[in-house]
Short mmCIF file of C-alpha atoms in Angstrom, two decimals:
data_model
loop_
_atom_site.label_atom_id
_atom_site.label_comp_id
_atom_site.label_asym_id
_atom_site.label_seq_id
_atom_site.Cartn_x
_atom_site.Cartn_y
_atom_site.Cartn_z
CA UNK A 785 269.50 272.43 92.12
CA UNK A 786 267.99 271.46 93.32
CA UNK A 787 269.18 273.39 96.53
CA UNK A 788 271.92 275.18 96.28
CA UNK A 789 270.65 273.26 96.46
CA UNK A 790 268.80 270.26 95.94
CA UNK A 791 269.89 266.96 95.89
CA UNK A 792 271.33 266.60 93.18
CA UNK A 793 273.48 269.30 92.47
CA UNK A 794 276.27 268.97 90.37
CA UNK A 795 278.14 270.98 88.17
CA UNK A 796 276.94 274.45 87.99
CA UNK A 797 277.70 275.91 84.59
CA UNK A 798 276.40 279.23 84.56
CA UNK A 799 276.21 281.43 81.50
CA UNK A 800 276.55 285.32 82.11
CA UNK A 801 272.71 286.50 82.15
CA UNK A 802 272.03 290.71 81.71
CA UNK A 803 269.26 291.77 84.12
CA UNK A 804 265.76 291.25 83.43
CA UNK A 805 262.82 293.62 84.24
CA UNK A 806 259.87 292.54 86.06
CA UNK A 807 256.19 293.74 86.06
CA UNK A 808 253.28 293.27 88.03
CA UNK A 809 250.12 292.30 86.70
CA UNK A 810 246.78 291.51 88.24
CA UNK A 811 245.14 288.97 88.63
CA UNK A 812 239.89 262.43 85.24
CA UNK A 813 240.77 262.44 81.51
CA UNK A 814 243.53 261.38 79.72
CA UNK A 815 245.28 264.44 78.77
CA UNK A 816 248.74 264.96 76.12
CA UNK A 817 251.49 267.88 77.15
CA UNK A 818 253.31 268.43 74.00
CA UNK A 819 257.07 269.92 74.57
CA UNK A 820 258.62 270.24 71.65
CA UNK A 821 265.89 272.31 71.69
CA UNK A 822 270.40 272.78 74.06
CA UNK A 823 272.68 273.86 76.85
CA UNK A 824 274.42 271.00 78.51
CA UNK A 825 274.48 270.90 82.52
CA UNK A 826 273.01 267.58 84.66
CA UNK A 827 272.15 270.07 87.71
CA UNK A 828 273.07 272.39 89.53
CA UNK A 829 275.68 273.02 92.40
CA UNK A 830 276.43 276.01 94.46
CA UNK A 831 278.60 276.49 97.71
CA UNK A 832 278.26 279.68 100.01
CA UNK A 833 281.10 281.37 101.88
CA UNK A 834 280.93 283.29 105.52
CA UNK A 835 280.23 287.15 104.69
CA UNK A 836 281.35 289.48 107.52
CA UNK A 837 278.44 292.29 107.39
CA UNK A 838 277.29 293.46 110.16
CA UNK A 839 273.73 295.48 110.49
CA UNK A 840 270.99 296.44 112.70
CA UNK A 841 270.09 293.37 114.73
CA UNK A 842 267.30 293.94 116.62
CA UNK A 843 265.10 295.10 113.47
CA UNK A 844 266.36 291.31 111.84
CA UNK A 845 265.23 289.87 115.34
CA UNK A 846 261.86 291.32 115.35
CA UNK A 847 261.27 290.56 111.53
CA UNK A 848 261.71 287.46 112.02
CA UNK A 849 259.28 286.91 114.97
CA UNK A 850 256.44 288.67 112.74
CA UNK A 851 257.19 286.35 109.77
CA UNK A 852 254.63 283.66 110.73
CA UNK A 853 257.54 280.90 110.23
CA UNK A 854 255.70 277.50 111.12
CA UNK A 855 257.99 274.17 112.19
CA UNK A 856 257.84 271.76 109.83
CA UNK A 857 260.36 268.61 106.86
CA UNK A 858 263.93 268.37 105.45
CA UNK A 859 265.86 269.37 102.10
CA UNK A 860 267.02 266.36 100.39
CA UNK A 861 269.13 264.35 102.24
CA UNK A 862 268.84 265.87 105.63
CA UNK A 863 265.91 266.61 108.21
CA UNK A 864 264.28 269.58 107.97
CA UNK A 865 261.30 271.18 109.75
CA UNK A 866 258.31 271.34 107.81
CA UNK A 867 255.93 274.67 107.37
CA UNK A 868 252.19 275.31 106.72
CA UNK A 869 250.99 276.84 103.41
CA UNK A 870 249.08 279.95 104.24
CA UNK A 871 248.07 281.90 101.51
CA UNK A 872 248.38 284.95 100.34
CA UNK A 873 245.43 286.50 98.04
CA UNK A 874 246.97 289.95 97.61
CA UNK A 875 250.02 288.75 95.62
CA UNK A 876 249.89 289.05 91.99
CA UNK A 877 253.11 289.33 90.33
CA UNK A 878 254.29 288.62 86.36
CA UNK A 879 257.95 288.45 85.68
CA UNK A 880 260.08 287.35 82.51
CA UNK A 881 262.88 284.95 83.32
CA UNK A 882 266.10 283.99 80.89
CA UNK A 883 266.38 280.10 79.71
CA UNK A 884 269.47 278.41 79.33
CA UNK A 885 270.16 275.28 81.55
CA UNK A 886 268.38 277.15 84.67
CA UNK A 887 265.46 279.55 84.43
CA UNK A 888 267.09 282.74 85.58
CA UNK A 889 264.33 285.19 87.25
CA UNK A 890 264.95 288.90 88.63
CA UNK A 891 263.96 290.30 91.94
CA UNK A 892 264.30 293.27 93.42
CA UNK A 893 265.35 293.34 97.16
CA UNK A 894 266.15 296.30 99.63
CA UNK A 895 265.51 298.81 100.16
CA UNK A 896 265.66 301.08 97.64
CA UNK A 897 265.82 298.04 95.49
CA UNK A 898 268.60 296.26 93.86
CA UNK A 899 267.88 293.82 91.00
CA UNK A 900 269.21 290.77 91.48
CA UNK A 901 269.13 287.38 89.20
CA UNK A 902 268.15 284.21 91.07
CA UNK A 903 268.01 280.88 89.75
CA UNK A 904 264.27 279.68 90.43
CA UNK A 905 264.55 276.08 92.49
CA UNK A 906 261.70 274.00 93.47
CA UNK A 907 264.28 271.72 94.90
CA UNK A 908 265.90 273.82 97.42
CA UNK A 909 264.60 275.76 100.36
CA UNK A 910 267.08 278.46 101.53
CA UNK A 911 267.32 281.31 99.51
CA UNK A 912 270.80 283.01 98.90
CA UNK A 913 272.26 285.64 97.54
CA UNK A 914 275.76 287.12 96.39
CA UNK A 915 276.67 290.19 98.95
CA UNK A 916 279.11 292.64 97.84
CA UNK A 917 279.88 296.11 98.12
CA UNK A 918 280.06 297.95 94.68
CA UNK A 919 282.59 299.57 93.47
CA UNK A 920 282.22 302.70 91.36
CA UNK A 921 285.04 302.18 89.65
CA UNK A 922 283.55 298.65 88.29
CA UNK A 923 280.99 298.03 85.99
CA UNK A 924 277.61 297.13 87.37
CA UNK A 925 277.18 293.57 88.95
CA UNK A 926 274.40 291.46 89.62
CA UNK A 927 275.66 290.94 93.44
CA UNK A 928 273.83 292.49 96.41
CA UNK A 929 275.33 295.83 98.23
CA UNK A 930 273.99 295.21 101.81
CA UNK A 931 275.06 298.59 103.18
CA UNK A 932 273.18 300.66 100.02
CA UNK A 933 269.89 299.09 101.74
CA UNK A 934 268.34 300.31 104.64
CA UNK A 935 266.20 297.53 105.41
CA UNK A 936 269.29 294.61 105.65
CA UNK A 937 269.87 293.31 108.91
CA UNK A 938 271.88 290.39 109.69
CA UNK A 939 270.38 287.36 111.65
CA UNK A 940 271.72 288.00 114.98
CA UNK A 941 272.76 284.86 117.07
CA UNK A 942 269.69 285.12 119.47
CA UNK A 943 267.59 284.05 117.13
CA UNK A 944 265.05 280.95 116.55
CA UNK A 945 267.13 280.06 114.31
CA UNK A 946 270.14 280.51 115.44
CA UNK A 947 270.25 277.26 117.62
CA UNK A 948 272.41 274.11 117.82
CA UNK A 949 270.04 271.49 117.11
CA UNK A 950 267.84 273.48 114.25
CA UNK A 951 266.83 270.52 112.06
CA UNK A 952 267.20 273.09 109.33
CA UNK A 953 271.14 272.31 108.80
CA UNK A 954 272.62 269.64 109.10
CA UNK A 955 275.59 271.16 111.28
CA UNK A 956 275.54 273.71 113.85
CA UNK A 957 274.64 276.85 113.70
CA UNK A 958 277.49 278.97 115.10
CA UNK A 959 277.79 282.74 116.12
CA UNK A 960 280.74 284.71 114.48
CA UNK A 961 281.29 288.12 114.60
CA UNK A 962 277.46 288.34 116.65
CA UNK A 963 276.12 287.35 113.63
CA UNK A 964 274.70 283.77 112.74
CA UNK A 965 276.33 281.59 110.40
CA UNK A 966 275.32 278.20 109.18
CA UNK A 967 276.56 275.50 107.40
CA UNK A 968 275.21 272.09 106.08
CA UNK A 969 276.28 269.50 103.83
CA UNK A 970 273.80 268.52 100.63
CA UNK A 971 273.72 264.67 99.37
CA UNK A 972 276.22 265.06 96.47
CA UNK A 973 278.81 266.06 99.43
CA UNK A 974 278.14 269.82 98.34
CA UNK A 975 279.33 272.36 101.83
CA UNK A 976 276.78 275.63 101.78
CA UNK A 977 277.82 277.97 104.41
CA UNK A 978 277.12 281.86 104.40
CA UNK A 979 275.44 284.23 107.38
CA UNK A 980 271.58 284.27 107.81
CA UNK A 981 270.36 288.09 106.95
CA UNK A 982 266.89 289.58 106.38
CA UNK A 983 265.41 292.16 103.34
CA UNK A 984 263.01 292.28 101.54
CA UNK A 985 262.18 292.39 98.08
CA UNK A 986 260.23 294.29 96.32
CA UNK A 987 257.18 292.89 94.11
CA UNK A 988 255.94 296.29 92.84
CA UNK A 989 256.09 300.18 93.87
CA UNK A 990 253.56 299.84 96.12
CA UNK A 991 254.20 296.15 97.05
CA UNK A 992 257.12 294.38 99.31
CA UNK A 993 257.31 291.89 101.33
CA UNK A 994 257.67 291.37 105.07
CA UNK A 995 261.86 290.81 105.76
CA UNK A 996 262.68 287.12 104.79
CA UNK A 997 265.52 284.77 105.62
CA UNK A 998 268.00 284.75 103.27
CA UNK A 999 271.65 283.46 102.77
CA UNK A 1000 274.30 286.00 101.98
CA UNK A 1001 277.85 285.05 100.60
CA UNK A 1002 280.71 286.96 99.20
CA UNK A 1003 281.96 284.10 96.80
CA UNK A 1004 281.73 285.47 93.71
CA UNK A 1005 282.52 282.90 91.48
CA UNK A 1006 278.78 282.43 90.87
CA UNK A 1007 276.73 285.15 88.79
CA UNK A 1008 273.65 284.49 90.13
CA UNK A 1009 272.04 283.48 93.66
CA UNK A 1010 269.06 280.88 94.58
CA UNK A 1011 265.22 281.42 94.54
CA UNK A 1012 264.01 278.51 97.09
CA UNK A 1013 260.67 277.51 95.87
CA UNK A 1014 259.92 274.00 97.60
CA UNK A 1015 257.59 273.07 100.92
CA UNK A 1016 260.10 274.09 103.46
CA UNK A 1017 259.36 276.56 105.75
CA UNK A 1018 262.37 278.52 105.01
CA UNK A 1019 261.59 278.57 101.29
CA UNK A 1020 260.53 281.91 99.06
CA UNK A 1021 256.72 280.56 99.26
CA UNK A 1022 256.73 279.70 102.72
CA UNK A 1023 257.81 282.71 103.92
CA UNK A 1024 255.95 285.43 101.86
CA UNK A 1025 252.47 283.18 102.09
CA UNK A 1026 251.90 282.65 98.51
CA UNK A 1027 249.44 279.80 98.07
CA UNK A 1028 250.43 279.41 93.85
CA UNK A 1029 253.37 280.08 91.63
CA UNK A 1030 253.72 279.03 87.89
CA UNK A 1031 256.03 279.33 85.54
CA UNK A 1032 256.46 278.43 81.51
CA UNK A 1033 259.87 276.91 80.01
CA UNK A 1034 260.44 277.92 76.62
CA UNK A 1035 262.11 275.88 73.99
CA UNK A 1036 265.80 276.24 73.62
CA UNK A 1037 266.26 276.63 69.92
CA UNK A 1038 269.98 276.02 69.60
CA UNK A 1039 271.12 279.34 68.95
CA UNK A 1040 273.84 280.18 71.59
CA UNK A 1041 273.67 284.02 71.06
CA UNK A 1042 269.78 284.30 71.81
CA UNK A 1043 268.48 283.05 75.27
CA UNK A 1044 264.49 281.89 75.40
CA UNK A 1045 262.08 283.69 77.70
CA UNK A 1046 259.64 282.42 79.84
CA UNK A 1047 257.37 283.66 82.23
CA UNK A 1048 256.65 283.13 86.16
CA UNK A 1049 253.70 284.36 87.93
CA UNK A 1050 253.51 284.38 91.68
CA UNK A 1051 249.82 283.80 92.89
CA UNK A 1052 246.85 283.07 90.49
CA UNK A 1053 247.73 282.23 86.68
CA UNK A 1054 244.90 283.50 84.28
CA UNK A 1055 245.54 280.34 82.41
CA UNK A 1056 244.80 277.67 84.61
CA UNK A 1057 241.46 277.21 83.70
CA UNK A 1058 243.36 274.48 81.39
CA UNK A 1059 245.37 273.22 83.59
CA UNK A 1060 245.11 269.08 84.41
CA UNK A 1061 247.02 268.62 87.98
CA UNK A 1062 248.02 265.99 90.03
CA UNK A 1063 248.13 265.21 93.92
CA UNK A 1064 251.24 265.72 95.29
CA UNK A 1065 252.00 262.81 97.44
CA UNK A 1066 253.72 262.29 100.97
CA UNK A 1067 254.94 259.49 102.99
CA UNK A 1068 254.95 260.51 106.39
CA UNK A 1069 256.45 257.22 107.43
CA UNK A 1070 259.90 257.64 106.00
CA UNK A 1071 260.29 261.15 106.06
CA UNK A 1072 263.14 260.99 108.23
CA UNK A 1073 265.29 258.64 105.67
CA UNK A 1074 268.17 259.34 104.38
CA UNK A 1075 267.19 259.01 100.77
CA UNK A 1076 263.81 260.93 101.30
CA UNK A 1077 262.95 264.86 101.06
CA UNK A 1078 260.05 265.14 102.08
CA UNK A 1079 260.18 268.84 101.22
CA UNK A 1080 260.26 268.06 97.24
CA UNK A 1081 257.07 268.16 95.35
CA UNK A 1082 256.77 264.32 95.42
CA UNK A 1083 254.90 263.35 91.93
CA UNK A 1084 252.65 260.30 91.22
CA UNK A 1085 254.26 259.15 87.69
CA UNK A 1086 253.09 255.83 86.96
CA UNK A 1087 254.85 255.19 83.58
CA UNK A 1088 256.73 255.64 80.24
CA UNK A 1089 256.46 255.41 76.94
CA UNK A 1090 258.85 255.55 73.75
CA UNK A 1091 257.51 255.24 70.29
CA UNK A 1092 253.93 254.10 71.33
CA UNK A 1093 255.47 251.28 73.60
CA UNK A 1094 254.63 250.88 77.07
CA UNK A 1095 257.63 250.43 78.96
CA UNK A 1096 257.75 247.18 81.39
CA UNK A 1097 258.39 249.37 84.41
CA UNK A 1098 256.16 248.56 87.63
CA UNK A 1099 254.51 251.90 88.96
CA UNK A 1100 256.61 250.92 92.40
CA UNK A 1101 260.11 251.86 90.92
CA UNK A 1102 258.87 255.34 91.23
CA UNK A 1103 257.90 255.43 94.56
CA UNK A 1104 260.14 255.68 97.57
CA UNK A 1105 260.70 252.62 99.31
CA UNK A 1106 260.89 252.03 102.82
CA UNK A 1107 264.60 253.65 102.55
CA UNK A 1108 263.24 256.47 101.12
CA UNK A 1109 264.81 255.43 97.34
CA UNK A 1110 262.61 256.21 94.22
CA UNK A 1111 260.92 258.92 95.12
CA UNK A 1112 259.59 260.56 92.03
CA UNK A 1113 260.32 264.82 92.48
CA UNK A 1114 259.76 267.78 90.10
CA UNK A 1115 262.55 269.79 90.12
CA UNK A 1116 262.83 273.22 87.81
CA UNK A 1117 266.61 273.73 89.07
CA UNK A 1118 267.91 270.20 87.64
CA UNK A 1119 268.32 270.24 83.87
CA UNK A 1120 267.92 267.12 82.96
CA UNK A 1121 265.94 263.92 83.52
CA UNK A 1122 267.16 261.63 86.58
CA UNK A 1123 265.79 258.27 86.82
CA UNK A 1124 266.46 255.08 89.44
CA UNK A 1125 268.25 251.97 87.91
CA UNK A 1126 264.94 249.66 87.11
CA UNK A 1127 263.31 252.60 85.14
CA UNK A 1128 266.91 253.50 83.25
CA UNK A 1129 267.58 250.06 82.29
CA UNK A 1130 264.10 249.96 80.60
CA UNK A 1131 264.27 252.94 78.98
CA UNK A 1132 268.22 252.15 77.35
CA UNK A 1133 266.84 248.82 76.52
CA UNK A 1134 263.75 250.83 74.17
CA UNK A 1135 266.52 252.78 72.96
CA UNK A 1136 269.54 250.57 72.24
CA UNK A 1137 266.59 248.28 70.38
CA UNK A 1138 265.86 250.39 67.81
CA UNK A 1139 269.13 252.74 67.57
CA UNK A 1140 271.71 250.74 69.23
CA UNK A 1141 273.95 250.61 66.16
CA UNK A 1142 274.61 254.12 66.08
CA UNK A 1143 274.88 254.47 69.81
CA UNK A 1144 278.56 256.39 70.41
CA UNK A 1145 279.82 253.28 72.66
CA UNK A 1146 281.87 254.08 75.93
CA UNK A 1147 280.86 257.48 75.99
CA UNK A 1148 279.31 259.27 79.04
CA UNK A 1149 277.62 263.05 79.05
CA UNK A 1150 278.00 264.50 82.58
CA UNK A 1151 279.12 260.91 84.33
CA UNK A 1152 275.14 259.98 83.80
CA UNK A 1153 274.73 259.77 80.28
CA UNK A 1154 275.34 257.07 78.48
CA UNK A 1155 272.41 257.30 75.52
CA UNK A 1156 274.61 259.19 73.26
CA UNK A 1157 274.85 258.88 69.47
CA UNK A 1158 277.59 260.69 67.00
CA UNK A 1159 275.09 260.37 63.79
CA UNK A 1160 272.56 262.53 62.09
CA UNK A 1161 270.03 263.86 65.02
CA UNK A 1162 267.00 264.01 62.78
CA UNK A 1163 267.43 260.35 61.85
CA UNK A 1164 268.10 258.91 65.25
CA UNK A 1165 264.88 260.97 66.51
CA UNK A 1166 263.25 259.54 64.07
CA UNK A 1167 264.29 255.77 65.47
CA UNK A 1168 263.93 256.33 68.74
CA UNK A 1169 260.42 258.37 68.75
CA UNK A 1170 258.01 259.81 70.59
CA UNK A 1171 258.49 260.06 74.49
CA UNK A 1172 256.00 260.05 77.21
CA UNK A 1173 255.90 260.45 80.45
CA UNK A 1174 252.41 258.84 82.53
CA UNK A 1175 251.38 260.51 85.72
CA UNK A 1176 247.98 259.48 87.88
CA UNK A 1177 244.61 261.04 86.64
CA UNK A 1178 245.39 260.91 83.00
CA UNK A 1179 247.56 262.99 82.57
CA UNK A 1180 251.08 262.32 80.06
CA UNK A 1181 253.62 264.64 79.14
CA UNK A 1182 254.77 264.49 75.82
CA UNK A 1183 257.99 264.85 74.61
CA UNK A 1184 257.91 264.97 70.58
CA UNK A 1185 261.00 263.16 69.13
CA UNK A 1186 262.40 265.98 67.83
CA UNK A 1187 262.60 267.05 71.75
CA UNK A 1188 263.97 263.43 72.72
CA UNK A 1189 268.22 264.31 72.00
CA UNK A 1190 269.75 267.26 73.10
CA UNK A 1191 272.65 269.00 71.70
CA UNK A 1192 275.93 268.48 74.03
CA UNK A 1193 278.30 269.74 72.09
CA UNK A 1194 280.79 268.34 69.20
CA UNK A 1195 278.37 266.93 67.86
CA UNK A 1196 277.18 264.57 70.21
CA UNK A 1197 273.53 264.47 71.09
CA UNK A 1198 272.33 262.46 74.04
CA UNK A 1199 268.96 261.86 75.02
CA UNK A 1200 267.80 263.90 78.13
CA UNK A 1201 267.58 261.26 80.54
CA UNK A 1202 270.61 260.47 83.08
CA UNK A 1203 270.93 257.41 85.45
CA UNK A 1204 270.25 258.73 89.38
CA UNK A 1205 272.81 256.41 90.68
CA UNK A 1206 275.62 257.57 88.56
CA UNK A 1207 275.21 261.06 90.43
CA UNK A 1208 274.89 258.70 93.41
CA UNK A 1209 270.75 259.52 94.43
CA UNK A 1210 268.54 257.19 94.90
CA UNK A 1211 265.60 259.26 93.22
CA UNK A 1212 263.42 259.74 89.98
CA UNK A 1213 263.53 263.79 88.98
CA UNK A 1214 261.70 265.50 86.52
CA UNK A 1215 264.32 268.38 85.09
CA UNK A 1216 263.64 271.46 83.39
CA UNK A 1217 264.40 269.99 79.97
CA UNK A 1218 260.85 267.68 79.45
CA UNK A 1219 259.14 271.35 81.00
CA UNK A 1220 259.47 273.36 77.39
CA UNK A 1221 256.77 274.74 76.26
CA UNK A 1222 254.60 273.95 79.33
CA UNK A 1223 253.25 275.58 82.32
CA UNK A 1224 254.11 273.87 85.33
CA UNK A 1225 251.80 275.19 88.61
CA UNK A 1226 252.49 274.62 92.14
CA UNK A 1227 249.54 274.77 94.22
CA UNK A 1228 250.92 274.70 97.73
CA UNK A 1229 247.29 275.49 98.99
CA UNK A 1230 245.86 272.62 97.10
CA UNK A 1231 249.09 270.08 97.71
CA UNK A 1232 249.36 269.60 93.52
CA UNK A 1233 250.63 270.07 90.91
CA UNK A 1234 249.20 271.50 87.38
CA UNK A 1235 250.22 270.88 83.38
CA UNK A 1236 249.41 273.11 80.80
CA UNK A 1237 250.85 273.41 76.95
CA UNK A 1238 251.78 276.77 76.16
CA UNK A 1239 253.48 278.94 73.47
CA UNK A 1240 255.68 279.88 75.87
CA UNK A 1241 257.61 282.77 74.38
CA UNK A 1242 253.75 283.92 73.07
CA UNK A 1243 252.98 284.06 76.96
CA UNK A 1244 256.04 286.41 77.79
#
């Protein structure tokens, strides 16, 4: 969600996910990425609301000042401060995560620890959670009981970053109740609000980290919080130091009953010895536009493919301009494919060409949609092709054609791309849907990016 984030947030559909264990475990050329299908949702949307807990203080105050936070850029659409990437060689933790339209991981925080499913987001930076008391007359929830842990403390108003002008919101901070509460608006018009609290979560029996920043909210019309993963220096990463974090999408195979699991490692993967990666990129220049976040990982595709056709698309439509418009971001909280107007066009044209008469005219998945067909699946696949995706140093992702439509529903399949401005960004994103059966490393050390094809269910 890109945060609660992320840009482009819209229309969080959630499924009701049953908590997952977690385990610890220790630690050019041109190059092909096969993925090789369901669950309908264009990306994801959350709002917080103001949760009146009140805790120790001090201890949050004090946390916080041993946390090593570093100033540094924005999530998308507003400024943010931007944060150094130490690292963090003593972290190195395995988890299994649940597959649907988001990739639904489990985390313990508090203390003692409470498991808790988070929706992993490289495209936001504030993590949140849902904070409730529990009742024991109710059945078990996945929500957060802030007075069962001793090590909660709310953000008190004193704080760093507790101030009116902190470029990480894009509103005022305020102090209610002596505790802080923020607010900010996301691109897609999106309100998160909630109270800044520390905890800390627990990688292992013998393993926790320092108290992070966290959101807290008692709207519980969401089952599950956020996992920030981008650059900011509010984010998961930023805050607990860890250099690398990986994870593997499994293939949805259509079966509504029986979710896919992958697998996310935070620090060193064992497999990235075959791993091809690419240079993040930045633009320092317009990092401050509107249309910009200079907090996503910012990738350098240079093309597309369908069918073994080279697309007519210059390698400038997906690069920001001097507006900030076509940046090109990775982003495992959006599901599906996002792409400016000059590289949509090209790609409906490829497709309307060789299956236009069985396109389902007039109608639109998700308000972004429109590449949707009513007919047999197997035989449109078979029309439309092969898909790849071109990135610098060789590398290509590709998506096999029986991996090109997915299934919306009614028997409509659409192909897994949307139209940015329909959703009204300005940007190219790479969803979750082209990341099956790959593993996708961050390298925050390194600034890149790394591919791998996986067995992903093999690799739980």
């Amino acid at each position: 969600m890109a945060s609660c984030s992320s840009l482009f947030l819209f229309y969080l559909v959630f499924l009701n996910f049953l908590y997952l264990g977690c385990t610890e475990t220790e630690t050019g050329n041109e190059t092909h990425y096969g993925t090789t299908g369901e669950n309908h949702s264009v990306s994801l949307s959350f709002s917080l609301s103001s949760v009146p807990l009140s805790h120790n203080a001090s201890s949050s105050q004090e946390a916080l000042q041993s946390s090593s936070l570093v100033s540094l850029p924005k999530t998308r659409g507003h400024h943010r401060s931007r944060g150094a990437v130490p690292s963090s060689p003593s972290i190195h933790y395995k988890s299994s995560f649940k597959y649907s339209m988001a990739l639904i991981v489990s985390l313990p925080l508090g203390t003692p620890p409470q498991p808790l499913s988070m929706v992993l987001d490289t495209g936001s930076q504030l993590s949140w959670i849902q904070c409730q008391r529990k009742s024991p007359r109710k059945p078990p929830t996945t929500s957060f009981d802030p007075s069962l842990s001793s090590s909660f403390s709310n953000l008190p108003c004193n704080s760093p970053l507790c101030m009116l002008q902190n470029p990480d919101f894009t509103l005022p901070t305020s102090c209610e109740n002596k505790v802080c509460h923020y607010s900010y608006f996301y691109a897609d018009g999106t309100l998160a609000e909630g109270n800044l609290v520390t905890d800390k979560f627990t990688l292992s029996p013998s393993k926790t980290t320092t108290p992070l920043v966290l959101g807290c909210t008692t709207n519980s019309s969401e089952a599950q919080g956020i996992l920030g993963m981008n650059l900011g220096r509010l984010s998961f990463p930023s805050q607990t130091k860890i250099s690398k974090f990986s994870y593997c999408v499994p293939l949805r195979q259509g079966t509504p009953r029986i979710t896919p699991m992958g697998t996310f490692y935070l620090g060193k993967n064992p497999n990235s010895r075959t791993f091809k990666y690419v240079n993040l990129l930045s633009f320092p220049q317009i990092k401050s536009m509107p249309n910009f976040d200079p907090l996503a990982y910012t990738l350098p595709m240079t093309g597309i493919m369908i069918g073994g056709k080279k697309l007519n698309i210059p390698v400038s439509v997906f690069r920001p301009d001097a507006g900030g418009s076509g940046q090109t971001m990775i982003d495992s909280g959006t599901q599906y494919t996002f792409l400016v107007d000059e590289a949509y066009s090209k790609v409906r044209e490829e497709v309307v060409r060789v299956a236009g008469r069985r396109l389902k005219q007039g109608y639109v998945h998700g308000g972004s949609m429109d590449m949707c067909f009513d007919g047999n699946p197997i035989e449109i696949e078979r029309l439309i092709g092969d898909m790849v995706f071109q990135f610098e140093n060789g590398v290509e992702i590709l998506i096999n054609k029986e991996r090109v439509l997915d299934d919306v529903g009614g028997g409509i399949h659409c192909v897994g791309i949307g139209q940015s401005s329909m959703l009204g960004t300005f940007s190219n994103i790479f969803g979750n849907f082209h990341q099956q059966n790959l593993w996708v490393e961050f390298d925050l050390a390194g600034r890149k990016v790394g591919f791998g094809a996986a067995d992903c269910p093999r690799s739980v």
